[in-house]
Amino acid sequence: MDEIQGFLVDNKIPLGKWIEGVVDWVKDNSLDFFDWFSDNVRAVVDGFTAALTFVPPLLLILIFAGLAFALRRSWKLALFVALALLFILNQGYWKETLETLSLVLFSTLISMAIGVPLGIATAHRPWFHQALRPVLDLMQTLPTFVYLIPTLVLFGLGAVPGLISTIVFALPAPIRLTHLGVSSVPQALIEAGEAFGASRRQLLFKIELPYALPTIMAGLTQCIMLSLSMVVIAALVGAGGLGVPVVRALNSVRVAMGFEAGLVIVVLAVILDRVCRQPDRKKGH
């Protein structure tokens, strides 16, 4: 047994070296592309943040409250959004909140744009779902710092590596929930559509997606929450936002700052959850 153990220890599989070699090869052969991609993504995110910052805070709060009312037709929700944003403004974390909001919105948008089509594809092709499942498991269980390192090497400091890492972490949620929603469409509905001569495209857009919409919206909410959970980690590589005061408070053991910034993150998460959550269907409606 000792000889076998010694053999295993002495003949380590150089998995880490292989991955490092792949990352170095990609960096050496695609540096111009990654620089171009990083510059453009940074410009878009910074531009959106600058546009939000340009609007006076009180006016922006009214706009957000109006959007909440337009989406949910609830004056209570609109009032809650206004009061919650006023609280954030009162705590002095308005600019950081807008930076975090930009990162969360962009990461969620990209995750949904990739995740929903992949979820549909996995629902229609079981072999693709079986092949993709271990990749999704790896994305969800691999420690965030592991894939933060190669993104930092490829894209440098700033918002881009934090954004890419957030997308990798949040992407499995919309894929899995879209797959669940589309694959749970009753076969009777599919057969009824086929009986009326519906094409595969019509079945998808008129039967499958409408039926799966509540589940897809749950994936959207989860994606937003997962993106918010990456705020502090993204701040470690220069992403900015509400993670910065949390990191500063951790480094300097400032309880007040850490509690305030953490509470603001919670308030922002509650706002986004209430606005994006699929409304409950009441009986008789």
mmCIF file of N, CA, C and O in Angstrom, residues 64-99:
data_model
loop_
_atom_site.group_PDB
_atom_site.id
_atom_site.type_symbol
_atom_site.label_atom_id
_atom_site.label_comp_id
_atom_site.label_asym_id
_atom_site.label_seq_id
_atom_site.Cartn_x
_atom_site.Cartn_y
_atom_site.Cartn_z
ATOM 1 N N PHE A 64 -37.056 55.480 -11.288
ATOM 2 C CA PHE A 64 -37.067 54.062 -10.897
ATOM 3 C C PHE A 64 -38.397 53.672 -10.251
ATOM 4 O O PHE A 64 -38.924 52.586 -10.507
ATOM 5 N N ALA A 65 -38.938 54.558 -9.415
ATOM 6 C CA ALA A 65 -40.237 54.274 -8.794
ATOM 7 C C ALA A 65 -41.334 54.206 -9.855
ATOM 8 O O ALA A 65 -42.229 53.346 -9.794
ATOM 9 N N GLY A 66 -41.267 55.107 -10.847
ATOM 10 C CA GLY A 66 -42.240 55.076 -11.940
ATOM 11 C C GLY A 66 -42.136 53.807 -12.766
ATOM 12 O O GLY A 66 -43.151 53.224 -13.168
ATOM 13 N N LEU A 67 -40.895 53.354 -13.014
ATOM 14 C CA LEU A 67 -40.706 52.101 -13.746
ATOM 15 C C LEU A 67 -41.272 50.919 -12.956
ATOM 16 O O LEU A 67 -41.884 50.012 -13.542
ATOM 17 N N ALA A 68 -41.055 50.926 -11.648
ATOM 18 C CA ALA A 68 -41.592 49.847 -10.818
ATOM 19 C C ALA A 68 -43.120 49.825 -10.885
ATOM 20 O O ALA A 68 -43.732 48.756 -10.985
ATOM 21 N N PHE A 69 -43.726 51.011 -10.858
ATOM 22 C CA PHE A 69 -45.194 51.074 -10.943
ATOM 23 C C PHE A 69 -45.680 50.622 -12.320
ATOM 24 O O PHE A 69 -46.680 49.908 -12.442
ATOM 25 N N ALA A 70 -44.967 51.026 -13.385
ATOM 26 C CA ALA A 70 -45.365 50.647 -14.737
ATOM 27 C C ALA A 70 -45.255 49.136 -14.943
ATOM 28 O O ALA A 70 -46.078 48.541 -15.649
ATOM 29 N N LEU A 71 -44.257 48.507 -14.331
ATOM 30 C CA LEU A 71 -44.065 47.068 -14.502
ATOM 31 C C LEU A 71 -45.035 46.243 -13.672
ATOM 32 O O LEU A 71 -45.493 45.192 -14.117
ATOM 33 N N ARG A 72 -45.339 46.700 -12.468
ATOM 34 C CA ARG A 72 -46.128 45.875 -11.541
ATOM 35 C C ARG A 72 -47.505 46.457 -11.204
ATOM 36 O O ARG A 72 -48.308 45.787 -10.570
ATOM 37 N N ARG A 73 -47.777 47.707 -11.606
ATOM 38 C CA ARG A 73 -49.050 48.353 -11.319
ATOM 39 C C ARG A 73 -49.383 48.295 -9.831
ATOM 40 O O ARG A 73 -50.502 47.986 -9.416
ATOM 41 N N SER A 74 -48.361 48.590 -9.026
ATOM 42 C CA SER A 74 -48.530 48.555 -7.573
ATOM 43 C C SER A 74 -47.917 49.824 -6.979
ATOM 44 O O SER A 74 -46.703 50.025 -7.056
ATOM 45 N N TRP A 75 -48.770 50.677 -6.405
ATOM 46 C CA TRP A 75 -48.240 51.894 -5.801
ATOM 47 C C TRP A 75 -47.441 51.576 -4.533
ATOM 48 O O TRP A 75 -46.527 52.314 -4.162
ATOM 49 N N LYS A 76 -47.786 50.453 -3.877
ATOM 50 C CA LYS A 76 -47.031 50.052 -2.688
ATOM 51 C C LYS A 76 -45.585 49.708 -3.061
ATOM 52 O O LYS A 76 -44.643 50.089 -2.358
ATOM 53 N N LEU A 77 -45.416 48.969 -4.174
ATOM 54 C CA LEU A 77 -44.076 48.625 -4.623
ATOM 55 C C LEU A 77 -43.317 49.872 -5.043
ATOM 56 O O LEU A 77 -42.132 50.024 -4.727
ATOM 57 N N ALA A 78 -43.990 50.778 -5.754
ATOM 58 C CA ALA A 78 -43.334 52.018 -6.171
ATOM 59 C C ALA A 78 -42.886 52.832 -4.963
ATOM 60 O O ALA A 78 -41.777 53.399 -4.947
ATOM 61 N N LEU A 79 -43.738 52.892 -3.929
ATOM 62 C CA LEU A 79 -43.381 53.621 -2.713
ATOM 63 C C LEU A 79 -42.209 52.956 -2.009
ATOM 64 O O LEU A 79 -41.287 53.639 -1.523
ATOM 65 N N PHE A 80 -42.220 51.616 -1.976
ATOM 66 C CA PHE A 80 -41.108 50.904 -1.350
ATOM 67 C C PHE A 80 -39.801 51.175 -2.085
ATOM 68 O O PHE A 80 -38.756 51.403 -1.456
ATOM 69 N N VAL A 81 -39.831 51.145 -3.418
ATOM 70 C CA VAL A 81 -38.625 51.401 -4.209
ATOM 71 C C VAL A 81 -38.107 52.808 -3.927
ATOM 72 O O VAL A 81 -36.903 53.018 -3.731
ATOM 73 N N ALA A 82 -39.010 53.788 -3.886
ATOM 74 C CA ALA A 82 -38.596 55.167 -3.628
ATOM 75 C C ALA A 82 -37.969 55.300 -2.237
ATOM 76 O O ALA A 82 -36.895 55.905 -2.079
ATOM 77 N N LEU A 83 -38.599 54.728 -1.221
ATOM 78 C CA LEU A 83 -38.073 54.826 0.140
ATOM 79 C C LEU A 83 -36.751 54.078 0.281
ATOM 80 O O LEU A 83 -35.826 54.558 0.963
ATOM 81 N N ALA A 84 -36.642 52.923 -0.353
ATOM 82 C CA ALA A 84 -35.405 52.145 -0.274
ATOM 83 C C ALA A 84 -34.243 52.890 -0.937
ATOM 84 O O ALA A 84 -33.128 52.924 -0.410
ATOM 85 N N LEU A 85 -34.504 53.506 -2.081
ATOM 86 C CA LEU A 85 -33.453 54.262 -2.761
ATOM 87 C C LEU A 85 -33.095 55.535 -1.991
ATOM 88 O O LEU A 85 -31.929 55.946 -1.975
ATOM 89 N N LEU A 86 -34.078 56.146 -1.354
ATOM 90 C CA LEU A 86 -33.781 57.300 -0.499
ATOM 91 C C LEU A 86 -32.901 56.884 0.678
ATOM 92 O O LEU A 86 -32.009 57.642 1.092
ATOM 93 N N PHE A 87 -33.135 55.698 1.212
ATOM 94 C CA PHE A 87 -32.287 55.179 2.285
ATOM 95 C C PHE A 87 -30.851 54.996 1.801
ATOM 96 O O PHE A 87 -29.894 55.349 2.505
ATOM 97 N N ILE A 88 -30.690 54.442 0.602
ATOM 98 C CA ILE A 88 -29.350 54.263 0.043
ATOM 99 C C ILE A 88 -28.670 55.613 -0.142
ATOM 100 O O ILE A 88 -27.484 55.779 0.178
ATOM 101 N N LEU A 89 -29.407 56.590 -0.648
ATOM 102 C CA LEU A 89 -28.859 57.941 -0.817
ATOM 103 C C LEU A 89 -28.467 58.540 0.523
ATOM 104 O O LEU A 89 -27.409 59.175 0.654
ATOM 105 N N ASN A 90 -29.288 58.319 1.532
ATOM 106 C CA ASN A 90 -29.009 58.833 2.874
ATOM 107 C C ASN A 90 -27.746 58.230 3.467
ATOM 108 O O ASN A 90 -26.991 58.913 4.188
ATOM 109 N N GLN A 91 -27.469 56.960 3.151
ATOM 110 C CA GLN A 91 -26.296 56.297 3.699
ATOM 111 C C GLN A 91 -25.000 56.687 2.994
ATOM 112 O O GLN A 91 -23.913 56.345 3.468
ATOM 113 N N GLY A 92 -25.109 57.401 1.865
ATOM 114 C CA GLY A 92 -23.918 57.895 1.182
ATOM 115 C C GLY A 92 -23.276 56.915 0.215
ATOM 116 O O GLY A 92 -22.089 57.051 -0.108
ATOM 117 N N TYR A 93 -24.059 55.935 -0.276
ATOM 118 C CA TYR A 93 -23.513 54.938 -1.190
ATOM 119 C C TYR A 93 -24.219 54.974 -2.553
ATOM 120 O O TYR A 93 -24.372 53.949 -3.208
ATOM 121 N N TRP A 94 -24.633 56.168 -2.956
ATOM 122 C CA TRP A 94 -25.399 56.292 -4.199
ATOM 123 C C TRP A 94 -24.553 55.936 -5.422
ATOM 124 O O TRP A 94 -24.975 55.157 -6.270
ATOM 125 N N LYS A 95 -23.369 56.512 -5.528
ATOM 126 C CA LYS A 95 -22.509 56.259 -6.690
ATOM 127 C C LYS A 95 -22.114 54.777 -6.755
ATOM 128 O O LYS A 95 -22.143 54.164 -7.834
ATOM 129 N N GLU A 96 -21.748 54.200 -5.621
ATOM 130 C CA GLU A 96 -21.380 52.787 -5.597
ATOM 131 C C GLU A 96 -22.570 51.899 -5.975
ATOM 132 O O GLU A 96 -22.396 50.874 -6.648
ATOM 133 N N THR A 97 -23.777 52.306 -5.564
ATOM 134 C CA THR A 97 -24.971 51.536 -5.915
ATOM 135 C C THR A 97 -25.209 51.555 -7.421
ATOM 136 O O THR A 97 -25.552 50.523 -8.019
ATOM 137 N N LEU A 98 -25.012 52.704 -8.058
ATOM 138 C CA LEU A 98 -25.192 52.793 -9.504
ATOM 139 C C LEU A 98 -24.141 51.960 -10.240
ATOM 140 O O LEU A 98 -24.444 51.322 -11.263
ATOM 141 N N GLU A 99 -22.912 51.941 -9.731
ATOM 142 C CA GLU A 99 -21.879 51.102 -10.347
ATOM 143 C C GLU A 99 -22.237 49.622 -10.235
ATOM 144 O O GLU A 99 -22.103 48.859 -11.202
#
